[in-house]
mmCIF file of C-alpha atoms and ligand atoms in Angstrom:
data_model
loop_
_atom_site.group_PDB
_atom_site.id
_atom_site.type_symbol
_atom_site.label_atom_id
_atom_site.label_comp_id
_atom_site.label_asym_id
_atom_site.label_seq_id
_atom_site.Cartn_x
_atom_site.Cartn_y
_atom_site.Cartn_z
ATOM 1 C CA MET I 1 1.229 9.986 -16.167
ATOM 2 C CA LYS I 2 2.031 6.805 -18.272
ATOM 3 C CA ASN I 3 1.645 4.017 -15.537
ATOM 4 C CA TYR I 4 0.891 3.970 -11.778
ATOM 5 C CA VAL I 5 3.442 1.581 -10.489
ATOM 6 C CA ASP I 6 4.833 3.506 -7.565
ATOM 7 C CA ILE I 7 4.122 6.542 -5.659
ATOM 8 C CA SER I 8 6.848 8.338 -7.307
ATOM 9 C CA ASP I 9 4.386 8.358 -10.212
ATOM 10 C CA ILE I 10 2.330 11.040 -8.096
ATOM 11 C CA ASP I 11 3.340 14.657 -8.972
ATOM 12 C CA SER I 12 1.635 16.456 -6.121
ATOM 13 C CA ILE I 13 0.274 14.446 -3.315
ATOM 14 C CA GLU I 14 -1.674 17.370 -1.832
ATOM 15 C CA THR I 15 -3.442 17.869 -5.285
ATOM 16 C CA TRP I 16 -4.177 13.980 -5.794
ATOM 17 C CA VAL I 17 -5.899 13.805 -2.318
ATOM 18 C CA GLN I 18 -7.918 16.615 -2.732
ATOM 19 C CA GLU I 19 -8.975 15.209 -6.323
ATOM 20 C CA ALA I 20 -9.629 11.920 -4.621
ATOM 21 C CA ILE I 21 -11.749 13.531 -1.947
ATOM 22 C CA SER I 22 -13.726 15.392 -4.606
ATOM 23 C CA LEU I 23 -14.367 12.021 -6.212
ATOM 24 C CA LYS I 24 -15.724 10.641 -3.125
ATOM 25 C CA LYS I 25 -18.121 13.307 -2.923
ATOM 26 C CA ALA I 26 -19.468 12.952 -6.377
ATOM 27 C CA PRO I 27 -18.387 9.372 -7.475
ATOM 28 C CA LEU I 28 -20.347 9.285 -10.663
ATOM 29 C CA GLU I 29 -19.275 12.872 -12.087
ATOM 30 C CA PHE I 30 -17.022 11.106 -14.624
ATOM 31 C CA GLN I 31 -19.338 8.285 -15.329
ATOM 32 C CA ASN I 32 -19.099 8.761 -19.114
ATOM 33 C CA LEU I 33 -15.340 9.183 -19.295
ATOM 34 C CA GLY I 34 -14.791 5.367 -19.451
ATOM 35 C CA GLN I 35 -17.329 4.453 -21.819
ATOM 36 C CA GLY I 36 -16.040 2.088 -24.426
ATOM 37 C CA LYS I 37 -12.824 1.495 -22.274
ATOM 38 C CA THR I 38 -11.736 -1.715 -20.435
ATOM 39 C CA LEU I 39 -9.735 -2.484 -17.446
ATOM 40 C CA CYS I 40 -8.235 -5.864 -17.223
ATOM 41 C CA MET I 41 -7.176 -7.001 -13.696
ATOM 42 C CA LEU I 42 -4.582 -9.760 -13.391
ATOM 43 C CA PHE I 43 -4.300 -11.442 -9.972
ATOM 44 C CA PHE I 44 -1.311 -13.707 -9.266
ATOM 45 C CA ASN I 45 -2.335 -13.591 -5.584
ATOM 46 C CA SER I 46 -5.489 -13.415 -3.478
ATOM 47 C CA SER I 47 -7.475 -10.078 -2.935
ATOM 48 C CA LEU I 48 -10.632 -8.907 -1.530
ATOM 49 C CA ARG I 49 -10.304 -5.136 -1.304
ATOM 50 C CA THR I 50 -8.029 -4.422 -4.180
ATOM 51 C CA ARG I 51 -10.081 -6.631 -6.488
ATOM 52 C CA LEU I 52 -13.508 -5.139 -5.526
ATOM 53 C CA SER I 53 -12.576 -1.512 -4.814
ATOM 54 C CA THR I 54 -10.526 -1.173 -8.408
ATOM 55 C CA GLN I 55 -13.621 -2.931 -10.000
ATOM 56 C CA LYS I 56 -15.993 -0.285 -8.405
ATOM 57 C CA ALA I 57 -13.789 2.363 -9.307
ATOM 58 C CA ALA I 58 -13.594 1.543 -12.914
ATOM 59 C CA MET I 59 -17.590 0.978 -12.784
ATOM 60 C CA ASN I 60 -17.942 4.523 -11.405
ATOM 61 C CA LEU I 61 -16.050 6.089 -14.516
ATOM 62 C CA GLY I 62 -18.075 3.821 -16.819
ATOM 63 C CA MET I 63 -15.343 1.620 -17.703
ATOM 64 C CA ASN I 64 -15.939 -2.274 -18.605
ATOM 65 C CA VAL I 65 -13.983 -4.580 -16.336
ATOM 66 C CA MET I 66 -12.192 -8.041 -17.145
ATOM 67 C CA VAL I 67 -10.605 -9.997 -14.124
ATOM 68 C CA MET I 68 -8.530 -12.929 -14.583
ATOM 69 C CA ASN I 69 -6.853 -15.017 -11.724
ATOM 70 C CA ILE I 70 -3.834 -15.521 -13.653
ATOM 71 C CA GLY I 71 -1.855 -16.995 -11.100
ATOM 72 C CA SER I 72 -3.983 -20.106 -10.862
ATOM 73 C CA GLU I 73 -5.742 -20.036 -14.307
ATOM 74 C CA GLY I 74 -3.439 -18.739 -16.826
ATOM 75 C CA TRP I 75 -0.392 -20.323 -18.356
ATOM 76 C CA GLN I 76 2.847 -20.051 -16.192
ATOM 77 C CA LEU I 77 4.732 -17.220 -17.452
ATOM 78 C CA GLU I 78 8.572 -17.047 -18.627
ATOM 79 C CA PHE I 79 10.328 -13.516 -17.811
ATOM 80 C CA GLU I 80 13.681 -14.547 -18.995
ATOM 81 C CA ASP I 81 15.061 -12.983 -22.297
ATOM 82 C CA GLY I 82 16.397 -15.639 -24.552
ATOM 83 C CA ALA I 83 14.905 -18.580 -22.303
ATOM 84 C CA VAL I 84 14.728 -22.125 -23.783
ATOM 85 C CA MET I 85 11.208 -22.705 -22.568
ATOM 86 C CA ASP I 86 11.611 -26.703 -22.408
ATOM 87 C CA ALA I 87 10.310 -26.963 -18.778
ATOM 88 C CA GLY I 88 6.876 -25.923 -17.054
ATOM 89 C CA LYS I 89 6.313 -22.371 -18.358
ATOM 90 C CA ALA I 90 4.167 -22.299 -21.503
ATOM 91 C CA GLU I 91 4.018 -18.591 -22.545
ATOM 92 C CA HIS I 92 6.560 -15.521 -22.607
ATOM 93 C CA ILE I 93 5.850 -12.327 -20.909
ATOM 94 C CA LYS I 94 6.534 -10.816 -24.484
ATOM 95 C CA GLU I 95 3.362 -12.541 -25.983
ATOM 96 C CA ALA I 96 1.323 -12.295 -22.984
ATOM 97 C CA ALA I 97 1.663 -8.606 -22.393
ATOM 98 C CA ALA I 98 1.145 -7.594 -26.039
ATOM 99 C CA VAL I 99 -1.858 -9.790 -26.408
ATOM 100 C CA VAL I 100 -3.667 -8.697 -23.105
ATOM 101 C CA SER I 101 -2.945 -4.943 -24.210
ATOM 102 C CA GLN I 102 -5.089 -5.773 -27.500
ATOM 103 C CA TYR I 103 -8.237 -6.520 -25.313
ATOM 104 C CA CYS I 104 -8.130 -3.466 -23.038
ATOM 105 C CA ASP I 105 -7.009 0.116 -22.275
ATOM 106 C CA VAL I 106 -5.362 -0.394 -18.954
ATOM 107 C CA ILE I 107 -3.801 -3.362 -17.213
ATOM 108 C CA ALA I 108 -3.753 -3.705 -13.422
ATOM 109 C CA ILE I 109 -1.589 -6.305 -11.792
ATOM 110 C CA ARG I 110 -1.184 -8.090 -8.370
ATOM 111 C CA ALA I 111 2.036 -10.001 -8.056
ATOM 112 C CA PHE I 112 3.532 -10.305 -4.560
ATOM 113 C CA ALA I 113 7.016 -10.915 -3.362
ATOM 114 C CA ASN I 114 8.081 -14.611 -3.339
ATOM 115 C CA LEU I 115 10.099 -13.712 -0.123
ATOM 116 C CA VAL I 116 12.780 -16.288 -1.034
ATOM 117 C CA ASP I 117 15.271 -14.475 -2.974
ATOM 118 C CA LYS I 118 15.570 -10.708 -2.213
ATOM 119 C CA SER I 119 17.348 -9.782 -5.485
ATOM 120 C CA ASP I 120 14.562 -11.602 -7.442
ATOM 121 C CA ASP I 121 11.741 -9.589 -5.594
ATOM 122 C CA ALA I 122 13.666 -6.303 -6.073
ATOM 123 C CA GLN I 123 13.720 -6.860 -9.714
ATOM 124 C CA GLU I 124 9.718 -6.940 -9.869
ATOM 125 C CA LYS I 125 9.872 -9.046 -12.976
ATOM 126 C CA VAL I 126 6.033 -9.545 -13.231
ATOM 127 C CA LEU I 127 5.383 -5.840 -12.930
ATOM 128 C CA ASN I 128 8.406 -4.717 -14.821
ATOM 129 C CA GLY I 129 7.583 -7.474 -17.550
ATOM 130 C CA PHE I 130 4.185 -5.863 -18.229
ATOM 131 C CA LYS I 131 5.440 -2.417 -18.001
ATOM 132 C CA LYS I 132 7.973 -3.331 -20.411
ATOM 133 C CA TYR I 133 6.023 -5.319 -23.194
ATOM 134 C CA ALA I 134 2.423 -4.031 -22.718
ATOM 135 C CA THR I 135 1.111 -1.226 -24.883
ATOM 136 C CA VAL I 136 -1.433 0.371 -22.556
ATOM 137 C CA PRO I 137 -0.730 1.684 -19.048
ATOM 138 C CA ILE I 138 -0.067 -0.484 -15.965
ATOM 139 C CA VAL I 139 -1.418 -0.046 -12.475
ATOM 140 C CA ASN I 140 0.277 -1.874 -9.658
ATOM 141 C CA MET I 141 -2.336 -3.398 -7.488
ATOM 142 C CA GLU I 142 0.479 -4.633 -4.914
ATOM 143 C CA SER I 143 3.755 -5.830 -6.304
ATOM 144 C CA ALA I 144 7.041 -7.410 -4.568
ATOM 145 C CA THR I 145 8.111 -4.145 -3.053
ATOM 146 C CA ALA I 146 5.232 -1.447 -3.326
ATOM 147 C CA HIS I 147 1.339 -1.141 -2.898
ATOM 148 C CA PRO I 148 0.707 2.437 -4.022
ATOM 149 C CA LEU I 149 -3.043 2.335 -4.529
ATOM 150 C CA GLN I 150 -3.185 1.238 -0.630
ATOM 151 C CA ALA I 151 -0.649 4.143 0.182
ATOM 152 C CA LEU I 152 -2.649 6.627 -1.694
ATOM 153 C CA ALA I 153 -5.887 5.398 0.370
ATOM 154 C CA ASP I 154 -3.992 5.672 3.473
ATOM 155 C CA THR I 155 -2.972 9.369 2.628
ATOM 156 C CA ILE I 156 -6.523 10.328 1.961
ATOM 157 C CA THR I 157 -7.698 8.617 5.010
ATOM 158 C CA ILE I 158 -5.021 10.646 7.275
ATOM 159 C CA THR I 159 -5.911 13.738 5.468
ATOM 160 C CA GLU I 160 -9.495 13.385 6.372
ATOM 161 C CA HIS I 161 -8.984 12.387 9.975
ATOM 162 C CA ARG I 162 -6.109 14.735 11.049
ATOM 163 C CA LYS I 163 -6.854 17.354 13.829
ATOM 164 C CA VAL I 164 -3.439 18.973 13.638
ATOM 165 C CA GLN I 165 -1.466 20.305 10.430
ATOM 166 C CA ARG I 166 1.458 18.046 11.194
ATOM 167 C CA PRO I 167 0.068 14.836 12.955
ATOM 168 C CA LYS I 168 2.458 12.339 14.660
ATOM 169 C CA VAL I 169 2.326 9.052 12.584
ATOM 170 C CA VAL I 170 3.770 5.738 13.738
ATOM 171 C CA LEU I 171 4.258 2.724 11.625
ATOM 172 C CA SER I 172 4.276 -0.167 14.155
ATOM 173 C CA TRP I 173 5.287 -3.684 13.449
ATOM 174 C CA ALA I 174 2.876 -6.310 14.936
ATOM 175 C CA PRO I 175 3.123 -10.140 15.152
ATOM 176 C CA HIS I 176 1.741 -12.449 12.559
ATOM 177 C CA PRO I 177 1.940 -16.302 12.304
ATOM 178 C CA LYS I 178 3.034 -15.984 8.546
ATOM 179 C CA ALA I 179 5.907 -14.423 6.778
ATOM 180 C CA LEU I 180 4.477 -11.269 4.995
ATOM 181 C CA PRO I 181 5.890 -9.043 2.394
ATOM 182 C CA HIS I 182 7.307 -5.571 2.846
ATOM 183 C CA ALA I 183 5.147 -3.822 0.207
ATOM 184 C CA VAL I 184 2.655 -2.124 2.422
ATOM 185 C CA ALA I 185 5.019 -0.951 4.913
ATOM 186 C CA ASN I 186 7.280 0.214 2.105
ATOM 187 C CA SER I 187 5.028 2.426 0.448
ATOM 188 C CA PHE I 188 3.343 3.759 3.535
ATOM 189 C CA ALA I 189 6.631 4.754 4.811
ATOM 190 C CA LYS I 190 7.759 6.413 1.529
ATOM 191 C CA MET I 191 4.326 8.362 1.230
ATOM 192 C CA MET I 192 4.438 9.527 4.787
ATOM 193 C CA GLN I 193 7.862 11.180 3.855
ATOM 194 C CA ARG I 194 6.381 13.160 1.368
ATOM 195 C CA MET I 195 3.668 14.207 3.605
ATOM 196 C CA ASP I 196 3.746 16.974 6.323
ATOM 197 C CA VAL I 197 3.611 14.358 9.297
ATOM 198 C CA ASP I 198 6.079 13.559 12.191
ATOM 199 C CA LEU I 199 6.851 9.967 11.230
ATOM 200 C CA SER I 200 8.506 7.264 13.232
ATOM 201 C CA ILE I 201 8.780 3.382 12.882
ATOM 202 C CA THR I 202 8.819 0.904 15.652
ATOM 203 C CA HIS I 203 9.766 -2.826 15.491
ATOM 204 C CA PRO I 204 11.753 -5.476 17.001
ATOM 205 C CA LYS I 205 15.325 -5.494 16.291
ATOM 206 C CA GLY I 206 15.911 -7.477 12.949
ATOM 207 C CA TYR I 207 12.872 -6.243 11.257
ATOM 208 C CA GLU I 208 14.582 -3.074 9.736
ATOM 209 C CA LEU I 209 13.006 -2.129 6.435
ATOM 210 C CA ASP I 210 15.095 -1.272 3.490
ATOM 211 C CA ALA I 211 17.369 1.514 4.485
ATOM 212 C CA ASP I 212 16.296 3.130 1.035
ATOM 213 C CA VAL I 213 12.700 3.248 2.111
ATOM 214 C CA VAL I 214 13.457 4.428 5.785
ATOM 215 C CA ASN I 215 16.079 7.037 4.992
ATOM 216 C CA ASN I 216 16.286 9.474 7.966
ATOM 217 C CA VAL I 217 12.847 8.205 9.698
ATOM 218 C CA PRO I 218 13.323 7.605 13.288
ATOM 219 C CA ILE I 219 13.426 3.951 14.431
ATOM 220 C CA ILE I 220 12.397 3.190 17.944
ATOM 221 C CA TYR I 221 12.750 -0.093 19.134
ATOM 222 C CA ASP I 222 10.532 0.375 22.328
ATOM 223 C CA GLN I 223 7.044 0.245 20.929
ATOM 224 C CA GLU I 224 5.274 2.026 24.039
ATOM 225 C CA GLU I 225 7.786 4.791 23.621
ATOM 226 C CA ALA I 226 7.061 5.140 20.095
ATOM 227 C CA LEU I 227 3.046 5.244 20.705
ATOM 228 C CA GLN I 228 3.455 8.363 23.127
ATOM 229 C CA ASN I 229 1.022 11.029 21.789
ATOM 230 C CA ALA I 230 0.623 9.589 18.350
ATOM 231 C CA ASP I 231 -2.233 10.856 16.224
ATOM 232 C CA PHE I 232 -2.167 7.748 13.996
ATOM 233 C CA VAL I 233 -1.038 4.183 14.680
ATOM 234 C CA TYR I 234 -0.416 2.388 11.180
ATOM 235 C CA THR I 235 0.028 -1.320 12.176
ATOM 236 C CA LYS I 236 1.324 -3.945 9.842
ATOM 237 C CA ASN I 237 3.466 -7.086 10.007
ATOM 238 C CA TRP I 238 6.181 -7.783 7.776
ATOM 239 C CA SER I 239 8.989 -10.427 7.533
ATOM 240 C CA SER I 240 12.571 -9.809 8.165
ATOM 241 C CA TYR I 241 14.217 -8.052 5.342
ATOM 242 C CA THR I 242 17.720 -8.419 6.589
ATOM 243 C CA ASN I 243 16.998 -12.272 7.028
ATOM 244 C CA TYR I 244 15.176 -12.117 3.960
ATOM 245 C CA GLY I 245 11.519 -13.297 4.369
ATOM 246 C CA GLN I 246 12.168 -15.065 7.803
ATOM 247 C CA VAL I 247 9.727 -14.915 10.643
ATOM 248 C CA LEU I 248 12.033 -13.997 13.641
ATOM 249 C CA SER I 249 9.244 -13.161 16.322
ATOM 250 C CA LYS I 250 5.543 -13.740 16.972
ATOM 251 C CA ASP I 251 5.981 -11.817 20.384
ATOM 252 C CA LYS I 252 2.574 -10.934 21.266
ATOM 253 C CA ASN I 253 3.976 -7.877 23.398
ATOM 254 C CA TRP I 254 3.957 -6.282 20.223
ATOM 255 C CA THR I 255 0.075 -6.671 19.713
ATOM 256 C CA ILE I 256 -1.706 -3.372 19.642
ATOM 257 C CA THR I 257 -3.963 -3.345 22.477
ATOM 258 C CA ALA I 258 -6.434 -0.656 24.140
ATOM 259 C CA GLN I 259 -3.995 -0.158 26.789
ATOM 260 C CA LYS I 260 -1.413 0.828 24.372
ATOM 261 C CA MET I 261 -3.866 2.932 22.520
ATOM 262 C CA LYS I 262 -4.279 5.060 25.759
ATOM 263 C CA LEU I 263 -0.625 6.061 25.272
ATOM 264 C CA THR I 264 -1.743 7.931 22.108
ATOM 265 C CA ASN I 265 -3.375 11.295 21.530
ATOM 266 C CA ASP I 266 -6.695 9.757 21.285
ATOM 267 C CA GLY I 267 -5.056 8.227 18.233
ATOM 268 C CA LYS I 268 -6.551 6.425 15.279
ATOM 269 C CA PHE I 269 -5.954 2.945 14.547
ATOM 270 C CA MET I 270 -4.941 2.265 11.026
ATOM 271 C CA HIS I 271 -4.532 -1.283 9.080
ATOM 272 C CA CYS I 272 -4.641 -2.072 5.483
ATOM 273 C CA LEU I 273 -6.404 -5.321 6.060
ATOM 274 C CA PRO I 274 -6.748 -8.425 6.102
ATOM 275 C CA VAL I 275 -5.854 -8.386 9.737
ATOM 276 C CA ARG I 276 -5.438 -11.164 12.142
ATOM 277 C CA ARG I 277 -7.684 -10.240 15.201
ATOM 278 C CA ASN I 278 -5.886 -10.682 18.657
ATOM 279 C CA MET I 279 -2.545 -11.257 16.939
ATOM 280 C CA VAL I 280 -2.011 -8.134 15.124
ATOM 281 C CA VAL I 281 -4.563 -6.041 17.072
ATOM 282 C CA SER I 282 -6.859 -6.787 19.917
ATOM 283 C CA ASP I 283 -10.858 -6.997 19.397
ATOM 284 C CA ASP I 284 -11.346 -3.880 21.920
ATOM 285 C CA VAL I 285 -9.234 -1.730 19.413
ATOM 286 C CA LEU I 286 -10.437 -2.903 16.134
ATOM 287 C CA ASP I 287 -14.102 -2.585 17.460
ATOM 288 C CA SER I 288 -13.478 0.954 19.063
ATOM 289 C CA ASP I 289 -14.062 4.183 17.673
ATOM 290 C CA GLN I 290 -10.519 4.768 17.435
ATOM 291 C CA SER I 291 -10.327 2.265 14.440
ATOM 292 C CA ILE I 292 -10.794 3.627 11.083
ATOM 293 C CA VAL I 293 -9.929 0.568 8.999
ATOM 294 C CA ILE I 294 -13.344 0.316 7.534
ATOM 295 C CA GLU I 295 -12.981 4.043 6.184
ATOM 296 C CA GLN I 296 -9.489 3.298 5.007
ATOM 297 C CA ALA I 297 -10.670 0.255 2.968
ATOM 298 C CA ASN I 298 -13.562 2.633 1.490
ATOM 299 C CA ASN I 299 -10.897 5.090 0.294
ATOM 300 C CA ARG I 300 -9.148 2.264 -1.905
ATOM 301 C CA THR I 301 -12.167 3.062 -4.358
ATOM 302 C CA TYR I 302 -11.237 6.859 -4.674
ATOM 303 C CA ALA I 303 -7.670 6.223 -4.791
ATOM 304 C CA ALA I 304 -8.163 3.620 -7.733
ATOM 305 C CA GLN I 305 -10.739 5.946 -9.282
ATOM 306 C CA LEU I 306 -8.362 8.914 -9.246
ATOM 307 C CA VAL I 307 -5.617 6.788 -10.806
ATOM 308 C CA LEU I 308 -7.892 5.261 -13.496
ATOM 309 C CA LYS I 309 -9.218 8.464 -14.614
ATOM 310 C CA LYS I 310 -5.838 10.058 -14.928
ATOM 311 C CA LEU I 311 -4.732 7.123 -17.088
ATOM 312 C CA ILE I 312 -7.859 7.286 -19.268
ATOM 313 C CA SER I 313 -8.129 10.942 -19.645
HETATM 314 N N1 CP C 1 -5.446 -3.984 1.580
HETATM 315 C C1 CP C 1 -5.370 -4.949 0.609
HETATM 316 O O1 CP C 1 -4.720 -4.914 -0.552
HETATM 317 O O2 CP C 1 -6.499 -5.908 0.527
HETATM 318 P P1 CP C 1 -6.662 -7.128 -0.405
HETATM 319 O O3 CP C 1 -5.229 -7.948 -0.166
HETATM 320 O O4 CP C 1 -7.697 -7.952 0.198
HETATM 321 O O5 CP C 1 -6.734 -6.725 -1.606
#
């Protein structure tokens, strides 16, 4: 594996999950592997879990870590070939990626969707720019369209908690005051299609995800119908993909409540976090034994550790 930018970079999900669970049992087993190697994490957007879990993962492998909030502290980057740089952008991705590559062995990047121009976001200019011009491996810490570290952690969590071989997994949209990207939902939906699970997606009309992500997964517009007998309820807000980046609904009838969780098969509640309490999910669900969001966040470390281990081995 040269880079980890999408879940398509995973050759065998089952093998990866078992390797990650082994790392979780003995996190320091490979603490000498990364000695003398450096991870550089570049953030164009905010983070809590990704930043700390990826740093922790690198430290467990004995790596050095450099972190830069490049979006607020770095030069504004130009991504267009042949651009006449006579406006605000001070540095071209060609130099930036080549220079950073000299300082480290792996570059990890977070660069969200702008949710203004669908085609611009689909091009993944930041991630693909670094991938093209860096001379070291690239890790996607959430890009415009994908969050593969999160999806790997989610898969580890579901594997650990499943009580049946083929659990029923429901990806449910929930209300949120702001327009959010599709990256988490995209990667989760794609990952679940590679797992032995019974996946369905529920959301209000107008919130259909990219058809290339959904493929043949059933979409159920009645949330309560979708939740019947679910083993896992993965909740996430996303803005409209069709009316790109628009908030079409903040209907709190879509909030996940304890009453709705009663429809499930004593199902587990999952969310990538951060989560808006009593908007996306009610306190009584998040604070209940059905919620596994903290363990899910813990698994971010072992997902990242596995990816880094593979890239530096
Ligand atoms: N789930 C997740 O990526 O969290 P952060 O945005 O805090 O990194």
